[in-house]
XYZ file of C-alpha atoms in Angstrom:
110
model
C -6.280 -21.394 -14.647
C -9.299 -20.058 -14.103
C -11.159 -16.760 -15.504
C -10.955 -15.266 -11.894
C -7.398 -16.344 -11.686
C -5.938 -15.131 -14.888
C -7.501 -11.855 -13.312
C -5.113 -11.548 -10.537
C -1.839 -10.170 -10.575
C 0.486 -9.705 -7.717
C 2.316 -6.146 -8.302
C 5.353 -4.401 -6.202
C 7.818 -6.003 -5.710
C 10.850 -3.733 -6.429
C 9.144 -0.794 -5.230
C 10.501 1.286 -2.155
C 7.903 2.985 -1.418
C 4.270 2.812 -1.109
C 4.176 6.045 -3.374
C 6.333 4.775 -5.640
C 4.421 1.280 -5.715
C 1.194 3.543 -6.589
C 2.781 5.733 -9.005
C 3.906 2.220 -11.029
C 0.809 0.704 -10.905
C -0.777 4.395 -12.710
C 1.789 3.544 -14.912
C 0.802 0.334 -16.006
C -2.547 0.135 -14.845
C -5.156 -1.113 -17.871
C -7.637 2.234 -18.666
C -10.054 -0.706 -18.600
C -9.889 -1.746 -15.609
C -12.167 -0.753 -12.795
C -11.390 -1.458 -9.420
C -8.470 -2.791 -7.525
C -8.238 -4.974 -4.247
C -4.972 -3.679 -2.525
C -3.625 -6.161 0.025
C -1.493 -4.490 2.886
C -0.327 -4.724 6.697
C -3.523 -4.015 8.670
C -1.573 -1.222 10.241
C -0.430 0.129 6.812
C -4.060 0.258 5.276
C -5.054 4.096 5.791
C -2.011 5.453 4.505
C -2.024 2.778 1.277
C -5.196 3.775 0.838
C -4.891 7.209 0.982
C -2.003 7.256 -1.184
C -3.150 4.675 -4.138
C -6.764 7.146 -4.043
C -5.119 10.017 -4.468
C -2.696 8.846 -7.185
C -5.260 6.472 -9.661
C -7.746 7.590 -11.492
C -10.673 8.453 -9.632
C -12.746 5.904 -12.129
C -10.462 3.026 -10.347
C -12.665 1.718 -7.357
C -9.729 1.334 -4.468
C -10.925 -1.614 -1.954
C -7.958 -1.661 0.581
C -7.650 -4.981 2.632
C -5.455 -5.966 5.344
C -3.944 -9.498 5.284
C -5.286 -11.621 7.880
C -1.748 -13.088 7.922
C -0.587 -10.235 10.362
C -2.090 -9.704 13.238
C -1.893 -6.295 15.048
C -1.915 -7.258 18.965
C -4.179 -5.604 20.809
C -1.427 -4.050 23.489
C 0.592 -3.499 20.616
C 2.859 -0.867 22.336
C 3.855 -3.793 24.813
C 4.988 -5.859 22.198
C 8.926 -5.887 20.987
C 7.821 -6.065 17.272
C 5.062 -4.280 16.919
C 5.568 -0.981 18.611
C 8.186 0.154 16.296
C 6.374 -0.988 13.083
C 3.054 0.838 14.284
C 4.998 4.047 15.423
C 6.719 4.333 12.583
C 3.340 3.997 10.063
C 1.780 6.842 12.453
C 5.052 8.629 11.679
C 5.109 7.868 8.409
C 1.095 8.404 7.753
C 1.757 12.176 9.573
C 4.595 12.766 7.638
C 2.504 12.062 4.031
C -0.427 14.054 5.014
C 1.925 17.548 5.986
C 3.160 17.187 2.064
C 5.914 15.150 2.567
C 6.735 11.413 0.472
C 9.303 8.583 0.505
C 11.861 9.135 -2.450
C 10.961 7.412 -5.471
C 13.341 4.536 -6.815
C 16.167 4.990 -8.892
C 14.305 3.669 -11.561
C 11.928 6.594 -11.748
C 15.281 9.330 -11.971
C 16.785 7.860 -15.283
């Protein structure tokens, strides 16, 4: 392994939430480190962003990427499998901005 590699870590994977992945990462997150590259659904950027900026320390430099793996079409409300998944992020995203926020998981409430 590499020096870059042994700098990566893959994080979330129990989460339920996008707030609660960000509040777990504050949790755990090194006061040394710096910045972050946060890997997301291209339609789920803005809000992760949003939500990770507000959370981490504002000394954390938040680069938010969306994974070339999923492609958002470009008549997405035509498509079966997209539509839902992008109305429901603009729900979601509208939802986060008026106050509200996904609970957090059961692990949080012990």
């Amino acid at each position: 392994m590499d020096e870059t590699e042994s700098k990566i870590e893959f994080f979330g994977k129990a989460n339920i939430s996008t707030l609660d992945e960000a509040k777990r990462l504050k949790a755990k997150l090194n006061p040394q480190i710096k910045s972050i590259i946060l890997v997301t659904s291209p339609m789920h950027t803005r809000r992760a962003g949003t939500i990770f900026r507000e959370l981490l320390p504002n000394t954390v430099k938040i680069i938010v990427v969306g994974t070339p793996y999923e492609k958002t079409p470009d008549q997405w409300w035509k498509n079966y499998r997209a539509a839902p998944f992008v109305l429901l992020e603009i729900a979601k995203t509208v939802y986060y901005e008026l106050g509200g926020a996904m609970q957090d998981s059961e692990l949080d409430k012990n």
